Short mmCIF file of N, CA and C in Angstrom, two decimals:
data_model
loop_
_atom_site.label_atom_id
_atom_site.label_comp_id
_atom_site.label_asym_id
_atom_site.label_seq_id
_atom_site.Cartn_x
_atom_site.Cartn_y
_atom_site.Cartn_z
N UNK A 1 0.84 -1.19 0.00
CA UNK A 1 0.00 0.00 0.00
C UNK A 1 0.88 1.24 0.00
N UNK A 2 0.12 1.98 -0.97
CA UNK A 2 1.19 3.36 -0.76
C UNK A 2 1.49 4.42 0.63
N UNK A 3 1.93 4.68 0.72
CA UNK A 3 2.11 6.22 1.80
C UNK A 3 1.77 6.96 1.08
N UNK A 4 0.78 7.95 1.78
CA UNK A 4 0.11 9.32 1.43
C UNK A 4 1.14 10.41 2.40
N UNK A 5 1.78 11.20 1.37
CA UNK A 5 2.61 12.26 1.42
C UNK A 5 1.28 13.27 2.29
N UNK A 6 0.47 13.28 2.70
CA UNK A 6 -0.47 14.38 2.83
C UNK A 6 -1.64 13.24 4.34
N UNK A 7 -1.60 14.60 4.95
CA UNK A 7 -2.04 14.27 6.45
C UNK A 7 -3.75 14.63 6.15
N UNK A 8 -4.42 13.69 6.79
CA UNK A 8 -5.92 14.51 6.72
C UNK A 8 -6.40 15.91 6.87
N UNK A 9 -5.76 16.83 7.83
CA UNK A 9 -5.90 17.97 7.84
C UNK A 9 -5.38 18.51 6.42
N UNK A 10 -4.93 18.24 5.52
CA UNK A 10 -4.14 18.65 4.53
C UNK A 10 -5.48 18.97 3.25
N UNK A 11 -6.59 17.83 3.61
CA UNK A 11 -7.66 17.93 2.97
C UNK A 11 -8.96 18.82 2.77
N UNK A 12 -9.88 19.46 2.30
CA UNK A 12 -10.46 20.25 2.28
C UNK A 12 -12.29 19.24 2.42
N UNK A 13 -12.94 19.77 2.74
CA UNK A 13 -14.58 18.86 2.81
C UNK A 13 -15.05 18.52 1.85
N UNK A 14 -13.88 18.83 0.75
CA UNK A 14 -14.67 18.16 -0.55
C UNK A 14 -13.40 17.12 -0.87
N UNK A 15 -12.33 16.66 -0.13
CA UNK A 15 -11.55 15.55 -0.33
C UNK A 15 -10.35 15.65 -1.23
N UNK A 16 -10.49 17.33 -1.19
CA UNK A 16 -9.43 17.20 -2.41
C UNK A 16 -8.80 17.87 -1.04
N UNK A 17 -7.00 18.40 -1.84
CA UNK A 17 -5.87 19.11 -1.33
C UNK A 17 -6.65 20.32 -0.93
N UNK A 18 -6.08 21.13 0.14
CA UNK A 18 -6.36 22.41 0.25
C UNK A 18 -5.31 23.05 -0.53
N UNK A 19 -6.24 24.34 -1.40
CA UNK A 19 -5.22 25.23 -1.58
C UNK A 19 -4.10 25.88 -0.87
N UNK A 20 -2.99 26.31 -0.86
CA UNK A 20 -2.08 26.86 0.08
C UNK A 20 -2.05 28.29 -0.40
N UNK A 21 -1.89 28.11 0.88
CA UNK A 21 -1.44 30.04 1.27
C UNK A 21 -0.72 30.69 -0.07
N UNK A 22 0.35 30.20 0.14
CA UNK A 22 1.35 30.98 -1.20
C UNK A 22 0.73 31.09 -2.50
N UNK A 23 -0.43 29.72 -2.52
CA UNK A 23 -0.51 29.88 -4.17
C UNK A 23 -1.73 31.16 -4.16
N UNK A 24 -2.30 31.10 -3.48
CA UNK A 24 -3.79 32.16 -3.10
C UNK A 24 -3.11 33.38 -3.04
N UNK A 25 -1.85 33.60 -2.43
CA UNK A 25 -1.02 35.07 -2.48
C UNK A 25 -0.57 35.59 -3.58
N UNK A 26 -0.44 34.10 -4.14
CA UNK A 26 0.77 34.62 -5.49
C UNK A 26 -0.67 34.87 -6.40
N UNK A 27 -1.47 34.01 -6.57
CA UNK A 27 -2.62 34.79 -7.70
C UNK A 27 -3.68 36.21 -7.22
N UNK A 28 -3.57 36.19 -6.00
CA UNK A 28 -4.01 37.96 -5.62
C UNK A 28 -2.90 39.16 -5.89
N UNK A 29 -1.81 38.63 -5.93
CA UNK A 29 -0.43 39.44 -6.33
C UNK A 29 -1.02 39.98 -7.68
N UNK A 30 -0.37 38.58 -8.34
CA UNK A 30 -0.96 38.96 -10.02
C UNK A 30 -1.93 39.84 -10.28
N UNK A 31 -2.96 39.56 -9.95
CA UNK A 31 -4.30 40.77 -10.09
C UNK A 31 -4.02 42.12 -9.60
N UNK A 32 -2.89 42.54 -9.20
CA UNK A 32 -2.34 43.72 -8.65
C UNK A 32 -2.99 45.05 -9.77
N UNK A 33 -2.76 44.98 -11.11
CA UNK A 33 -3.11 46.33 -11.69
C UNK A 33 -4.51 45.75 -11.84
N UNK A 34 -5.04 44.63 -12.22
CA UNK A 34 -6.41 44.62 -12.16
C UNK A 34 -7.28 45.16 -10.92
N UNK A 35 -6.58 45.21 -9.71
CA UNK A 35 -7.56 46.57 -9.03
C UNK A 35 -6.88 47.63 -8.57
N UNK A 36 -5.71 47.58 -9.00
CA UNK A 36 -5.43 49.12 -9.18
C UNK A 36 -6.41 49.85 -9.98
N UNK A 37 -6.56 49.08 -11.32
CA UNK A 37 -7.35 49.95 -12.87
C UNK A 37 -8.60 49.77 -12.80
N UNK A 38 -8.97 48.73 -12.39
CA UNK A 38 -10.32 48.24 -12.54
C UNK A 38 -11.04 48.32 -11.27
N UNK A 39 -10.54 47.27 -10.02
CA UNK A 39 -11.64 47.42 -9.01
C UNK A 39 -11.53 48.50 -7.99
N UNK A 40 -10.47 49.37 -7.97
CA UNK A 40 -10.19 49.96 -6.75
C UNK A 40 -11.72 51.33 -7.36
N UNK A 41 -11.12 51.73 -8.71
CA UNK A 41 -12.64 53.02 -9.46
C UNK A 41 -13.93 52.61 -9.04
N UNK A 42 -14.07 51.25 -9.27
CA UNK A 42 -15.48 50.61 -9.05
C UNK A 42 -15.84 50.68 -8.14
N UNK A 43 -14.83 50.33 -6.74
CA UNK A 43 -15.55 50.47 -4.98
C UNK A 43 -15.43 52.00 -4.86
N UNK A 44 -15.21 52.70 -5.30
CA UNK A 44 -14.95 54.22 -4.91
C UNK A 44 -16.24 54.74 -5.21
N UNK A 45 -16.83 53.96 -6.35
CA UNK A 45 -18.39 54.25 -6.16
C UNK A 45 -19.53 53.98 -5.23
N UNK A 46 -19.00 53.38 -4.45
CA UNK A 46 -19.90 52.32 -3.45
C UNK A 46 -19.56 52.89 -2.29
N UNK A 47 -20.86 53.63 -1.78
CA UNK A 47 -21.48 54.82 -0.62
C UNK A 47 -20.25 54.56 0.20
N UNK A 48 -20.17 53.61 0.63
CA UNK A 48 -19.35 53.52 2.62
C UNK A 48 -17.96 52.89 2.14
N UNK A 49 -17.55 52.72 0.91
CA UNK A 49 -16.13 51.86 0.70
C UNK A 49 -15.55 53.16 0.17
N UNK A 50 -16.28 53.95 -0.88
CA UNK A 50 -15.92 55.13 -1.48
C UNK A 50 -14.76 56.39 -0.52
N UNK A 51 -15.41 56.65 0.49
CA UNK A 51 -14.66 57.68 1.59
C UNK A 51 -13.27 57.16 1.90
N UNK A 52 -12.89 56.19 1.74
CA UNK A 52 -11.72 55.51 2.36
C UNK A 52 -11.44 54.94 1.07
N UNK A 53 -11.99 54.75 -0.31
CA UNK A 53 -10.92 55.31 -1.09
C UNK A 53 -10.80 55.99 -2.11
N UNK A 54 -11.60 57.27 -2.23
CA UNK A 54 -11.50 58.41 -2.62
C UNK A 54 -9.91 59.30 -2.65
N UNK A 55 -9.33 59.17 -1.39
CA UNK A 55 -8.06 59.80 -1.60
C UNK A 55 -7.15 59.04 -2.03
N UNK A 56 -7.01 57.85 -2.58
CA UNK A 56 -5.90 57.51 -3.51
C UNK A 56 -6.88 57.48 -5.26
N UNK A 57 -7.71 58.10 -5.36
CA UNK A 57 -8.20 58.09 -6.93
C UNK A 57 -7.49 59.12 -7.76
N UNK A 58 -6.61 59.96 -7.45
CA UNK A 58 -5.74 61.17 -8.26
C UNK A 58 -4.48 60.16 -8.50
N UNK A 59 -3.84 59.37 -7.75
CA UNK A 59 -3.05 58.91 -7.73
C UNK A 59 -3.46 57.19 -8.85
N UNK A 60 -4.36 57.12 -8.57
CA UNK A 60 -4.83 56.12 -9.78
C UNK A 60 -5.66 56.64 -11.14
N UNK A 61 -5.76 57.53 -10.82
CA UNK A 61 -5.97 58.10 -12.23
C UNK A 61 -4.53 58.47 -13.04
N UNK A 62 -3.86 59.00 -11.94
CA UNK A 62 -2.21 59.20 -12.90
C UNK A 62 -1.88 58.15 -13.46
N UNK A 63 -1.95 57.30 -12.65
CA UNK A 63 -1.51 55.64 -13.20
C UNK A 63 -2.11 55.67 -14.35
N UNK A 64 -3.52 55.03 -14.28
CA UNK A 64 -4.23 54.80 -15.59
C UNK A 64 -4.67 55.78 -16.87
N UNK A 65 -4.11 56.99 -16.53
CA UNK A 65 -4.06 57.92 -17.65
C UNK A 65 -2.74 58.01 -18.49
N UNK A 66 -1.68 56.70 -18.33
CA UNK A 66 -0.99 56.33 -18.54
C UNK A 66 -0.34 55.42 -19.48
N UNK A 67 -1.50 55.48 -21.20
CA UNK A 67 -1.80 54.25 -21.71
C UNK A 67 -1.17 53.25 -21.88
N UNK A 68 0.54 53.24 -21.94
CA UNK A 68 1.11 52.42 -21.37
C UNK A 68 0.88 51.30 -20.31
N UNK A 69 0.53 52.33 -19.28
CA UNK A 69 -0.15 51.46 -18.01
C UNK A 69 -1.37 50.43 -18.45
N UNK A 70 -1.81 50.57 -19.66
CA UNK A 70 -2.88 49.98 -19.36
C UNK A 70 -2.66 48.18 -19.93
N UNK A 71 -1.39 48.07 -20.45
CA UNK A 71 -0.42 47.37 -20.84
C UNK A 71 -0.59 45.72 -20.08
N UNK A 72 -0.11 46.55 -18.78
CA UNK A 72 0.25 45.60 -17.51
C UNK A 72 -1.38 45.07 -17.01
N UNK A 73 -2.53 45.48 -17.48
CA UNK A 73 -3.97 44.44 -17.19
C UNK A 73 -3.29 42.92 -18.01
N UNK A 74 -2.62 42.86 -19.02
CA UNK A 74 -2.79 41.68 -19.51
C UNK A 74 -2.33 40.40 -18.51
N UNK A 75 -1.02 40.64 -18.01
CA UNK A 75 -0.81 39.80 -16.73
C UNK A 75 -2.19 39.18 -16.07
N UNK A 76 -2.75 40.22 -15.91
CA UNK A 76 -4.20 40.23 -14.44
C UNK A 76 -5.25 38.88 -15.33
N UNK A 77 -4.85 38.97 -16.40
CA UNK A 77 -6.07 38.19 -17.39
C UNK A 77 -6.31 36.69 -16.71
N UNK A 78 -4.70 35.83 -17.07
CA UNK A 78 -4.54 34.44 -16.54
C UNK A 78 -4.58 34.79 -15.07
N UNK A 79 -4.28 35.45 -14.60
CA UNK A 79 -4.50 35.10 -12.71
C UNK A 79 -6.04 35.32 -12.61
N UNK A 80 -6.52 36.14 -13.49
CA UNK A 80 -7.73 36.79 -12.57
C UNK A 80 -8.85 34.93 -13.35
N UNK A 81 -8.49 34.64 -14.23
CA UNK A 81 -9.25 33.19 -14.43
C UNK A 81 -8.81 32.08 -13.55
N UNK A 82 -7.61 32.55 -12.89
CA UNK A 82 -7.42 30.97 -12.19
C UNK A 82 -7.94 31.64 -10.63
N UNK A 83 -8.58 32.76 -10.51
CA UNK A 83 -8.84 33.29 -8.87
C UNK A 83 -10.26 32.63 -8.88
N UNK A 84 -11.28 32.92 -10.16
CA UNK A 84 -12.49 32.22 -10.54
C UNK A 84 -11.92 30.61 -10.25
N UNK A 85 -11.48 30.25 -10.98
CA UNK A 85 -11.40 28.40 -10.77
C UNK A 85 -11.09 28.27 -9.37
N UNK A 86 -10.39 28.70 -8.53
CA UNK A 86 -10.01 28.49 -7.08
C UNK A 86 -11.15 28.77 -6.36
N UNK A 87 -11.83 29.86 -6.70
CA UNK A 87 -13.39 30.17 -5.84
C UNK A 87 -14.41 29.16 -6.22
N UNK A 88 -14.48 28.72 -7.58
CA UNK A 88 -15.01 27.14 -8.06
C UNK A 88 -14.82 25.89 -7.59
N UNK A 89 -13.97 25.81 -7.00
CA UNK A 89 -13.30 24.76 -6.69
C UNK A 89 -14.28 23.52 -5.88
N UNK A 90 -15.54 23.30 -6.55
CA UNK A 90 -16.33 23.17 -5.83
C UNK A 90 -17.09 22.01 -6.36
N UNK A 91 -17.72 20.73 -5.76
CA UNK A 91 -18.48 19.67 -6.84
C UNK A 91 -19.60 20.08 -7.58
N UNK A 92 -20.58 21.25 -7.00
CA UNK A 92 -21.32 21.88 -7.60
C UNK A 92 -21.08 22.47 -9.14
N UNK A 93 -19.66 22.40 -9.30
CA UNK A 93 -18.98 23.08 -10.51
C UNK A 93 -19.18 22.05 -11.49
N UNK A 94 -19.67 22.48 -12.65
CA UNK A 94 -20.09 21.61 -13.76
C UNK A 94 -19.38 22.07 -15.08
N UNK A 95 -18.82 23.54 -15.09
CA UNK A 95 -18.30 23.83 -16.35
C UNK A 95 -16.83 22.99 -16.44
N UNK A 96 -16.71 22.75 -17.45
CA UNK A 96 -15.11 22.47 -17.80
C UNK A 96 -14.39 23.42 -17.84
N UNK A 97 -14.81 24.70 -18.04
CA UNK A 97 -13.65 25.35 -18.83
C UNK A 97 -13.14 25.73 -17.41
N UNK A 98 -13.90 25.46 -16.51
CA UNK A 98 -13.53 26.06 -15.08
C UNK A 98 -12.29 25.00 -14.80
N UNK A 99 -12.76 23.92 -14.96
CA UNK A 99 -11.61 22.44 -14.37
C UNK A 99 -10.50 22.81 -15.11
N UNK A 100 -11.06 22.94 -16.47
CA UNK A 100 -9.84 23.01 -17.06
C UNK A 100 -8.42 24.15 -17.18
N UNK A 101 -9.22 25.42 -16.22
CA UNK A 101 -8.26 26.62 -15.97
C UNK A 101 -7.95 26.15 -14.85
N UNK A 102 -8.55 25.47 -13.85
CA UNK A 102 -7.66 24.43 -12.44
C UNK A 102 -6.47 23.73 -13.00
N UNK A 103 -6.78 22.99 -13.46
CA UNK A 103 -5.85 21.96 -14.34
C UNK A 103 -4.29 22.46 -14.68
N UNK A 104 -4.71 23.87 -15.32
CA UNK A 104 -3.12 24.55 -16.03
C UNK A 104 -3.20 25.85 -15.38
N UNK A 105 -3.38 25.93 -14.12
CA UNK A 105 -3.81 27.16 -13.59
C UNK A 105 -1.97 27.71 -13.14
N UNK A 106 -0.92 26.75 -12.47
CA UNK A 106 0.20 26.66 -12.65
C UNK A 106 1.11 27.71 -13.77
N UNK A 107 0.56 26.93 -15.02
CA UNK A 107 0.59 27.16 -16.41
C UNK A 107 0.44 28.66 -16.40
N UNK A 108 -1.04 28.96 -16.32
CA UNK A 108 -1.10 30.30 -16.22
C UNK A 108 -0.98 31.29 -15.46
N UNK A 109 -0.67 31.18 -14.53
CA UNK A 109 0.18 32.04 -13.61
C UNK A 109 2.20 32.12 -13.47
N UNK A 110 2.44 31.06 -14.45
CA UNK A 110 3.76 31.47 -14.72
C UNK A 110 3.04 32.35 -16.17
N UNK A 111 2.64 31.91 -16.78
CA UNK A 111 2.44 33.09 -17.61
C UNK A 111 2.20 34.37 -16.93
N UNK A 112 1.51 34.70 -16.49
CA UNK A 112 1.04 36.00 -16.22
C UNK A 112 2.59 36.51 -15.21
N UNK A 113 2.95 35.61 -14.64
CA UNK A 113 4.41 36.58 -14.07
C UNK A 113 5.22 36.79 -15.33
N UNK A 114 5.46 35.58 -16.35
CA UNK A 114 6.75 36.00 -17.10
C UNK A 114 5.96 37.04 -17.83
N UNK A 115 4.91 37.02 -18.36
CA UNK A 115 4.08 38.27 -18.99
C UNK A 115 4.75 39.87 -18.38
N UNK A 116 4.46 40.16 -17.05
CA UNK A 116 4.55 40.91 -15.96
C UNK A 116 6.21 41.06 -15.97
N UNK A 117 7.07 40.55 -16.11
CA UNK A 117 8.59 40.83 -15.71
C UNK A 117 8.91 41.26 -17.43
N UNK A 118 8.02 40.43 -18.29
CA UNK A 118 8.79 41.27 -19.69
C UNK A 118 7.99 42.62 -19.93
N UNK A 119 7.08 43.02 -19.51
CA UNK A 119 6.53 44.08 -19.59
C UNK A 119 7.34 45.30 -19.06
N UNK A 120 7.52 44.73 -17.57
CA UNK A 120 8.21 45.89 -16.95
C UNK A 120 9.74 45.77 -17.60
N UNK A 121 10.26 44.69 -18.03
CA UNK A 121 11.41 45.00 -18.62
C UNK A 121 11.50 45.81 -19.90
N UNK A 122 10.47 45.56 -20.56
CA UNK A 122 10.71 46.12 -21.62
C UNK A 122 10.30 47.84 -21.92
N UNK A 123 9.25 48.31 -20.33
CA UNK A 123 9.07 49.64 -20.15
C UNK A 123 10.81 50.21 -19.45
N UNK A 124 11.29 49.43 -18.98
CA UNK A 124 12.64 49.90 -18.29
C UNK A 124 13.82 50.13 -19.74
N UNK A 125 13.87 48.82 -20.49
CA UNK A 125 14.33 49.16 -21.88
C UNK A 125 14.32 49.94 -22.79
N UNK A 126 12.96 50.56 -22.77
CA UNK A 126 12.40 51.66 -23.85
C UNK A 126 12.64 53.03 -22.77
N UNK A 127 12.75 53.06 -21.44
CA UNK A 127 12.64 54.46 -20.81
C UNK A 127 10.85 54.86 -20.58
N UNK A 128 10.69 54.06 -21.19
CA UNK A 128 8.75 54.50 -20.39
C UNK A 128 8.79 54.25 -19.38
N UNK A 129 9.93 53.30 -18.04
CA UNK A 129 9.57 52.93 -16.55
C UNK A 129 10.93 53.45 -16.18
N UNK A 130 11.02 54.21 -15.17
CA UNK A 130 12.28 53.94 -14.35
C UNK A 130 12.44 53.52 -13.35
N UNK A 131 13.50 52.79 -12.63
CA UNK A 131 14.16 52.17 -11.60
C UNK A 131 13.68 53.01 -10.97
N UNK A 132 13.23 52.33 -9.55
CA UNK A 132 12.40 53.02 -8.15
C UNK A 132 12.55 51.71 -7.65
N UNK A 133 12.17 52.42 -6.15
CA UNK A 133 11.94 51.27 -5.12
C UNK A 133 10.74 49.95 -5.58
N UNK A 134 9.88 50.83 -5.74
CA UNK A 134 8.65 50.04 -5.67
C UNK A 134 8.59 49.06 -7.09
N UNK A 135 9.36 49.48 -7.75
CA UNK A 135 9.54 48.51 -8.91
C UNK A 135 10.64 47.58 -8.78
N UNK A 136 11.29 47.64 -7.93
CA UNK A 136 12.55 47.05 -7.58
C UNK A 136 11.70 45.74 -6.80
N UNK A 137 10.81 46.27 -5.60
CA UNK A 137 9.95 45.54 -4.81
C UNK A 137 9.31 44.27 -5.76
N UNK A 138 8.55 45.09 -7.10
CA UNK A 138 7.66 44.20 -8.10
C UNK A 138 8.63 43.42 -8.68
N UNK A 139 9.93 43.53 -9.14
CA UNK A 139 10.49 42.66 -9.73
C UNK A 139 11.06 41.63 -8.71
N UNK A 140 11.47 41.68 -7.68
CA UNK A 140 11.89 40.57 -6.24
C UNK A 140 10.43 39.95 -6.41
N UNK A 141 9.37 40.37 -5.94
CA UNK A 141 8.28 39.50 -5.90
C UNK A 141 7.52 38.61 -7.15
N UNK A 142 7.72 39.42 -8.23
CA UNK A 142 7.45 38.42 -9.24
C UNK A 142 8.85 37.11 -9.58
N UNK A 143 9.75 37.60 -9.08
CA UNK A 143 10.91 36.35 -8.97
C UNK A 143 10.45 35.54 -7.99
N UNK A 144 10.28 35.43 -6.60
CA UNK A 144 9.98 34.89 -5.70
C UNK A 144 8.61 33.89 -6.27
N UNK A 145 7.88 34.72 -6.35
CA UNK A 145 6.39 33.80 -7.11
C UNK A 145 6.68 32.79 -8.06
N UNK A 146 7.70 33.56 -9.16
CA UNK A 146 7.79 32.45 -10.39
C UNK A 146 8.83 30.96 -9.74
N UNK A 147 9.90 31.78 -8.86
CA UNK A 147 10.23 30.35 -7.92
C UNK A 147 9.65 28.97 -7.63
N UNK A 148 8.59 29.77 -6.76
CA UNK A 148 7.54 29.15 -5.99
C UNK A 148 6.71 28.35 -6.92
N UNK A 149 6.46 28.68 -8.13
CA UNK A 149 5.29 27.77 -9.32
C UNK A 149 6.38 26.91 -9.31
N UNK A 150 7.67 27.46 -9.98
CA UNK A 150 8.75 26.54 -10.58
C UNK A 150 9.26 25.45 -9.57
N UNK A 151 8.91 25.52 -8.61
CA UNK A 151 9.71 24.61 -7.09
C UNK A 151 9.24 23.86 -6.37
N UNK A 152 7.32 24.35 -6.38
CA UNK A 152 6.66 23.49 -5.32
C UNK A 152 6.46 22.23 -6.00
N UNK A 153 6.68 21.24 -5.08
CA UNK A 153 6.11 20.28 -4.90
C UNK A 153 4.47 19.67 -4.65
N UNK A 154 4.21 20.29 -4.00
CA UNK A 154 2.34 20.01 -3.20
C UNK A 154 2.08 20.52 -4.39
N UNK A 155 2.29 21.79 -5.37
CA UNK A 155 1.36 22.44 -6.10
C UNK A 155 0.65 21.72 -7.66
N UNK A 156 1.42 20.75 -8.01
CA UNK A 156 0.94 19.67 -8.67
C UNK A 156 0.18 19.19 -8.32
N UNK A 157 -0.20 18.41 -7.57
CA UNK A 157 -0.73 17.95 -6.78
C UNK A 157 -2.04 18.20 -6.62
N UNK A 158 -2.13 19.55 -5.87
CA UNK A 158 -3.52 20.34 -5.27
C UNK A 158 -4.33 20.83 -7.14
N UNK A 159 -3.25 21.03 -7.74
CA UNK A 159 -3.81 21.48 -9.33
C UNK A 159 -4.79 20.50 -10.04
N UNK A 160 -4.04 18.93 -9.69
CA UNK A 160 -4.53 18.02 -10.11
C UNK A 160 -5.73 17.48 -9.79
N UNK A 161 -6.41 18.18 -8.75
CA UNK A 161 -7.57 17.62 -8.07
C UNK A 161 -8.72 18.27 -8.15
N UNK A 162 -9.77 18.01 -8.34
CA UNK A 162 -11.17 19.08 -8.35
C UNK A 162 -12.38 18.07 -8.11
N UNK A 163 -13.04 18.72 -7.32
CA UNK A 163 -13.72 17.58 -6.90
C UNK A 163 -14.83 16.84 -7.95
N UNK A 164 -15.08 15.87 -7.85
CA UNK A 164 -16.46 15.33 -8.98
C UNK A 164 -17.80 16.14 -8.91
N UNK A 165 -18.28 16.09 -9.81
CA UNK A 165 -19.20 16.56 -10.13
C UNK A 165 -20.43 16.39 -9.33
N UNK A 166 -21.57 16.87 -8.56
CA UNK A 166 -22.47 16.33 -7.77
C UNK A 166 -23.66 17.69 -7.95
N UNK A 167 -24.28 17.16 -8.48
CA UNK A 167 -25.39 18.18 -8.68
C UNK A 167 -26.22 18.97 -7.46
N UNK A 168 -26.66 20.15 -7.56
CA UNK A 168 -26.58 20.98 -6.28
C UNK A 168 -27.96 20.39 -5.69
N UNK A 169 -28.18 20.56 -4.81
CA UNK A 169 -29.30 19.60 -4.15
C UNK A 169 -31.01 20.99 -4.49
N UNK A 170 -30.59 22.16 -4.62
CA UNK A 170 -31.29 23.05 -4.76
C UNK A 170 -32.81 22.98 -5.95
#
């Protein structure tokens, strides 16, 4: 009989792997300009979220008046489909295309970093970006992340699993 590398707590109530921390960090990372550009404008409309963040909207409008900037959403594309399949992650889930962005979700989140490091390289190349802290910060962390796809072990694993199909009792 085999040994199971993985302890029961390791499991989630639907029998598969739990997602881990890192990988849930590293695909909210990714989505970084997707709410910079996209969701941060959207809650600023919304009565009681708006006041608290109203004063960084000059500062995101600079950004996104930036058409360049608007560049770096493509990264957000593959993470922001594998944040859907991870919130899916569910037997109730009947689409494929959902399993199947689980499946290569790996896949697409090294995409969306190497996407993300040639972008900013190539705004640093052309002089549209310059060297700063905070870009110094984005390029350590998109290294660290692409590590982490490239290294884990468990993350095969947890990719490979989705639970069966079971129709919603509703």
């Amino acid at each position: 009989m085999a040994e199971s590398r993985y302890s029961f707590s390791d499991y989630n109530e639907y029998n598969v792997l739990k997602i881990p921390l890192a990988f849930i960090l590293s695909a909210i990372y990714l989505l970084k300009y997707f709410v910079i550009l996209i969701l941060l404008p959207i809650l600023s409309k919304v009565p009681k979220l708006g006041t608290s963040i109203e004063p960084l909207m000059p500062y995101i409008g600079q950004f996104a008046h930036q058409h360049v900037n608007l560049l770096l959403l493509l990264p957000s594309i593959p993470a922001l489909l594998v944040v859907i399949a991870a919130t899916k992650r569910a037997p109730t889930t009947q689409a494929t295309w959902i399993r199947t962005v689980w499946k290569n979700a790996r896949m697409l989140l090294l995409l969306a970093v190497l996407l993300d490091l040639f972008l900013l390289t190539l705004f640093l190349l052309l002089g549209l970006k310059h060297l700063s802290g905070l870009l110094i910060v984005i390029l350590y962390l998109n290294a660290v992340i692409l590590l982490y796809l490239l290294r884990s072990k468990r993350l095969p694993d947890v990719l490979a699993e989705f639970p069966d199909y079971v129709p919603s009792e509703n």
